[in-house]
XYZ file of C-alpha atoms in Angstrom:
389
model
C 111.176 135.542 115.489
C 114.126 135.074 117.803
C 116.209 131.909 117.204
C 115.099 130.460 120.568
C 111.445 131.042 119.672
C 111.913 129.401 116.272
C 113.545 126.384 117.882
C 110.673 126.060 120.338
C 108.158 126.038 117.476
C 110.208 123.398 115.653
C 110.238 121.170 118.770
C 106.466 121.566 119.113
C 106.138 120.645 115.438
C 108.152 117.474 116.063
C 105.700 116.599 118.846
C 102.715 117.268 116.573
C 104.249 115.087 113.837
C 104.925 112.240 116.291
C 101.342 112.433 117.577
C 99.963 112.467 114.022
C 101.898 109.298 113.130
C 100.834 107.735 116.441
C 97.141 108.132 115.586
C 97.801 106.904 112.043
C 99.336 103.643 113.240
C 96.772 103.310 116.017
C 94.011 103.017 113.401
C 95.966 100.222 111.669
C 95.100 98.120 114.728
C 91.403 98.981 114.366
C 90.325 99.014 110.724
C 91.370 95.491 109.585
C 89.666 93.777 112.526
C 86.578 95.965 112.258
C 86.381 95.235 108.518
C 86.584 91.496 109.138
C 83.853 91.724 111.769
C 81.658 93.533 109.215
C 82.143 90.726 106.711
C 84.879 92.150 104.453
C 86.989 89.640 102.529
C 90.521 90.443 101.372
C 89.446 91.871 98.020
C 86.889 94.236 99.590
C 89.465 95.327 102.153
C 91.727 96.091 99.200
C 88.981 98.265 97.737
C 88.711 100.078 101.070
C 92.434 100.803 101.127
C 92.389 101.843 97.475
C 89.649 104.334 98.338
C 91.988 105.950 100.869
C 94.775 106.090 98.286
C 92.550 107.767 95.697
C 91.196 110.250 98.239
C 94.673 111.286 99.407
C 95.988 111.371 95.850
C 93.247 113.840 94.929
C 93.568 115.781 98.168
C 97.337 116.256 98.021
C 97.380 119.084 95.434
C 94.435 120.783 97.158
C 96.217 120.625 100.513
C 99.464 121.905 99.016
C 97.727 124.858 97.374
C 95.809 125.602 100.578
C 99.103 125.715 102.495
C 100.605 128.061 99.892
C 97.697 130.498 100.210
C 96.852 130.348 103.932
C 100.112 129.170 105.503
C 101.405 126.059 107.254
C 99.502 126.734 110.494
C 96.152 126.762 108.706
C 97.109 123.639 106.757
C 98.135 121.776 109.911
C 94.938 122.883 111.651
C 92.810 121.524 108.807
C 94.743 118.240 108.875
C 94.237 117.813 112.632
C 90.558 118.741 112.403
C 90.071 116.243 109.573
C 91.753 113.614 111.750
C 89.296 114.333 114.581
C 86.338 113.879 112.211
C 87.956 110.769 110.715
C 88.171 108.998 114.054
C 84.759 110.181 115.246
C 83.242 108.634 112.116
C 85.219 105.460 112.807
C 83.616 105.189 116.244
C 80.156 104.981 114.624
C 81.202 102.839 111.627
C 79.009 99.794 112.259
C 78.281 98.890 108.621
C 80.028 98.712 105.244
C 78.764 102.104 104.048
C 80.010 103.964 107.138
C 83.387 102.226 106.974
C 83.870 103.736 103.515
C 82.393 107.108 104.546
C 84.780 107.506 107.471
C 87.689 107.545 105.001
C 86.486 110.762 103.312
C 88.219 113.205 105.742
C 91.520 111.621 104.669
C 91.431 114.041 101.739
C 92.818 116.684 104.139
C 94.907 114.430 106.400
C 98.460 115.380 105.422
C 99.969 116.099 108.818
C 103.536 115.083 108.034
C 103.817 117.306 104.904
C 102.354 120.124 106.992
C 104.999 119.593 109.667
C 107.686 119.560 106.981
C 106.470 122.967 105.801
C 106.803 124.475 109.276
C 110.257 122.991 109.891
C 111.507 124.035 106.447
C 110.194 127.586 106.912
C 111.754 128.118 110.346
C 115.088 126.315 109.882
C 118.289 128.035 108.853
C 119.509 127.044 105.398
C 122.545 125.165 106.667
C 120.533 123.287 109.283
C 117.405 122.586 107.233
C 118.360 119.091 106.045
C 119.161 117.976 109.592
C 115.967 119.508 110.974
C 113.836 117.776 108.337
C 115.714 114.518 108.892
C 114.625 114.491 112.528
C 111.029 114.137 111.344
C 112.041 110.601 110.376
C 112.772 109.972 114.046
C 109.305 111.310 114.878
C 107.874 108.828 112.373
C 109.638 105.929 114.097
C 108.499 107.039 117.542
C 104.917 107.429 116.333
C 105.007 104.046 114.635
C 106.148 102.311 117.831
C 103.770 104.188 120.134
C 100.744 104.010 117.843
C 101.113 100.324 117.018
C 101.545 99.275 120.656
C 98.821 101.597 121.945
C 96.330 100.710 119.211
C 96.659 96.976 119.697
C 96.393 97.227 123.475
C 93.374 99.555 123.476
C 91.517 97.567 120.803
C 92.048 94.249 122.559
C 91.255 95.384 126.103
C 88.636 98.103 125.603
C 87.295 97.592 122.078
C 87.667 99.262 118.721
C 85.265 102.127 119.466
C 87.228 103.147 122.558
C 90.504 103.067 120.607
C 88.980 105.233 117.860
C 87.601 107.669 120.454
C 91.023 107.855 122.097
C 92.586 108.740 118.731
C 89.914 111.413 118.164
C 90.760 113.026 121.516
C 94.460 112.766 120.707
C 93.913 114.452 117.338
C 92.051 117.261 119.121
C 95.051 117.705 121.429
C 97.236 117.997 118.317
C 94.856 120.669 116.987
C 95.181 122.639 120.224
C 98.975 122.444 120.010
C 98.858 123.821 116.467
C 96.540 126.691 117.362
C 98.475 127.670 120.477
C 102.107 127.248 119.430
C 102.435 127.471 115.647
C 102.616 131.087 114.404
C 100.106 132.240 111.811
C 102.879 132.881 109.304
C 106.013 130.736 109.357
C 107.686 131.781 106.120
C 110.647 134.040 106.809
C 112.047 134.182 103.296
C 110.521 134.786 99.915
C 111.561 132.165 97.398
C 112.745 133.282 93.986
C 110.111 132.991 91.284
C 112.138 130.332 89.484
C 112.102 128.147 92.588
C 108.377 128.588 93.009
C 107.826 127.283 89.504
C 109.951 124.235 90.165
C 108.481 123.299 93.511
C 105.128 122.474 94.939
C 103.729 121.241 98.192
C 101.307 118.967 96.379
C 101.617 115.229 96.834
C 101.304 114.501 93.114
C 103.285 116.979 90.992
C 103.431 115.785 87.386
C 105.093 118.983 86.189
C 108.011 118.556 88.567
C 108.384 114.877 87.655
C 108.408 115.716 83.933
C 111.111 118.315 84.552
C 113.226 115.828 86.490
C 112.939 113.167 83.775
C 114.940 115.418 81.426
C 118.108 115.083 83.506
C 120.567 112.316 82.522
C 119.999 109.020 84.351
C 116.909 110.151 86.254
C 114.451 108.202 84.077
C 116.434 105.004 84.673
C 116.510 105.465 88.457
C 112.830 106.409 88.482
C 111.995 103.187 86.610
C 114.094 101.132 89.020
C 112.312 102.729 91.976
C 108.885 101.877 90.554
C 109.617 98.326 89.396
C 111.765 97.241 92.319
C 109.740 99.030 94.986
C 106.275 97.914 93.886
C 106.367 94.280 95.179
C 107.636 95.290 98.629
C 105.127 98.127 98.712
C 102.223 95.788 97.935
C 103.350 93.470 100.735
C 103.421 96.428 103.146
C 99.917 97.649 102.323
C 98.606 94.086 102.657
C 100.491 93.312 105.848
C 97.581 93.974 108.211
C 95.567 91.288 106.389
C 98.523 88.901 106.353
C 99.071 89.393 110.093
C 95.395 88.841 110.836
C 94.635 85.898 108.529
C 97.952 84.179 107.766
C 99.715 84.663 111.115
C 96.418 84.618 113.073
C 97.524 87.559 115.250
C 95.164 89.458 117.510
C 95.111 93.254 117.431
C 97.427 93.561 120.444
C 99.952 91.088 119.003
C 99.828 92.835 115.638
C 100.529 96.140 117.388
C 103.625 94.736 119.089
C 104.854 93.358 115.763
C 104.438 96.767 114.104
C 106.291 98.349 117.031
C 109.124 95.878 116.377
C 109.163 97.183 112.784
C 109.559 100.708 114.098
C 112.418 99.822 116.438
C 114.341 98.004 113.712
C 113.800 100.902 111.305
C 115.021 103.489 113.816
C 118.157 101.482 114.598
C 118.966 101.028 110.914
C 118.375 104.657 109.998
C 120.135 105.995 113.069
C 123.154 103.700 113.304
C 123.677 102.102 109.880
C 122.538 104.239 106.938
C 124.790 107.212 107.638
C 127.912 105.064 107.913
C 127.138 103.220 104.696
C 126.428 106.347 102.661
C 129.708 107.908 103.797
C 131.780 104.880 102.750
C 130.140 103.481 99.618
C 128.833 104.909 96.358
C 125.128 105.338 95.691
C 125.284 102.789 92.880
C 126.879 100.140 95.132
C 124.274 100.666 97.865
C 121.419 100.580 95.328
C 122.760 97.285 93.985
C 123.076 95.930 97.539
C 119.529 96.913 98.515
C 117.970 95.403 95.385
C 119.939 92.165 95.805
C 118.938 91.795 99.454
C 115.325 92.589 98.544
C 115.325 89.663 96.109
C 116.563 87.295 98.836
C 113.998 88.719 101.275
C 111.276 87.929 98.749
C 112.432 84.316 98.531
C 112.449 84.059 102.330
C 108.918 85.537 102.513
C 107.692 82.934 100.033
C 109.053 80.142 102.246
C 108.013 81.474 105.687
C 105.297 79.582 107.567
C 104.905 81.423 110.876
C 105.422 84.766 112.574
C 108.782 83.735 114.059
C 110.181 83.230 110.564
C 108.863 86.657 109.624
C 110.504 88.315 112.642
C 113.835 86.997 111.388
C 113.107 88.323 107.907
C 112.183 91.801 109.210
C 115.794 92.877 109.815
C 117.108 92.345 106.263
C 113.752 93.520 104.883
C 113.868 96.851 106.745
C 117.558 97.238 105.897
C 116.941 96.822 102.164
C 113.887 99.107 102.224
C 115.680 101.837 104.191
C 118.787 101.799 102.005
C 116.720 101.630 98.810
C 114.521 104.581 99.769
C 117.390 106.769 100.999
C 119.514 106.142 97.903
C 116.767 106.540 95.313
C 115.423 109.669 97.045
C 118.946 111.068 97.038
C 119.390 110.313 93.325
C 116.012 111.681 92.283
C 115.496 114.379 94.923
C 112.444 113.946 97.160
C 110.083 115.521 94.619
C 109.305 112.110 93.120
C 108.922 109.955 96.241
C 105.517 111.305 97.405
C 104.108 110.638 93.936
C 105.170 106.988 94.096
C 103.746 106.576 97.604
C 100.401 107.967 96.471
C 100.276 105.716 93.415
C 101.194 102.716 95.554
C 98.404 103.437 98.045
C 96.021 103.639 95.087
C 96.842 100.489 93.106
C 98.654 98.378 95.721
C 95.686 97.218 97.841
C 93.642 96.063 94.827
C 96.569 94.164 93.292
C 97.507 92.758 96.703
C 93.954 91.628 97.444
C 93.774 89.764 94.124
C 97.145 88.066 94.680
C 96.266 87.077 98.240
C 92.891 85.571 97.337
C 94.129 83.825 94.176
C 97.658 82.672 94.917
C 98.195 83.166 98.661
C 100.928 84.853 100.703
C 103.882 83.085 98.980
C 102.983 84.879 95.730
C 104.134 88.206 97.219
C 107.541 86.759 97.997
C 108.059 84.992 94.665
C 107.102 88.105 92.688
C 109.444 90.262 94.774
C 112.257 87.731 94.354
C 111.930 87.450 90.565
C 111.435 91.171 89.878
C 114.329 92.296 92.077
C 116.605 89.577 90.699
C 115.857 90.893 87.199
C 116.500 94.504 88.290
C 119.724 93.431 90.022
C 120.928 91.736 86.841
C 120.070 94.810 84.772
C 121.908 97.133 87.145
C 124.904 94.805 87.202
C 124.973 94.648 83.413
C 124.759 98.414 82.933
C 127.229 99.165 85.703
C 127.429 102.699 87.102
C 126.610 104.332 83.773
C 123.954 107.020 83.526
C 124.316 108.225 87.083
C 121.599 110.807 87.684
C 122.461 114.464 87.495
C 121.213 116.193 90.663
C 118.634 118.838 89.702
């Protein structure tokens, strides 16, 4: 392919990724309110979310292997088609059984990893990191558009219309894939040693085991799990918190999620790069964990959505810095594994905490755990810095 043709495909892939994230966040404005209307309490909603986590955890390796054998275009096509079926089932989900059934196509819904495959295959080596980094911008755009659109459509036209709109949108994404993504995108053959050390699967235990052998990696991996778990549980439970604790309607919840996206884009675009160029990874990790502890205390004391809007800025700052630094220390082979595990166990744990101890419990747990991690990091200093595999 000519360089201009490759660049065109990459731009189309960015559009497909942004649309995929848009439909993802659009359904966040549908499912919680539909579940409540069908009689779900917080614990049962946690079970529903856990079901999605398990399904995607199991589907990740299958999807990765499918992409290896049939190519990124076929993998993206399957993801878009699964998304169409997912939303069509959501339009007819009028009972508990169907609400669980409509989650089954999520086993193949891995649009963002599919887009990463295409961009990685078609990018020049020296420009690959920058090209992949722009997918983060697509995520922010999709988060803002999907949250705003989902809340507006659900409130004004109903949940079924919003789900139908997402189904049509997913079909448009499928058409873009079939018409603009080449059948084969790989332009280089990876050395056999690289193939053994890499995988497109979401949950790659072999790669994680290999990484744990490098000095300092096990420590950073443990910090990422322990420190990141409380904030992650709060995130997966946020739709319930917004609906029940803040008493937000779907449209208001969508605007709040869009606010999240704007803050995240500003921080990642204007702040993270400057910080990483001036300060060491250890200093930024310490800063993010310390701020996360204070954010947890503020969350425990908040009483309304205005308080939360003030908390969002330091919260998104700490999350963004924490994720960038830990991903950099560990390489990004480990991060998808943690996300999958979090989607699996987080909703069930979060549902129990919410029903038993209330919203402040999330904040107190985050405060205490991150304060302990901060103290441990401070005590050990910069020793055992991870070796980059």
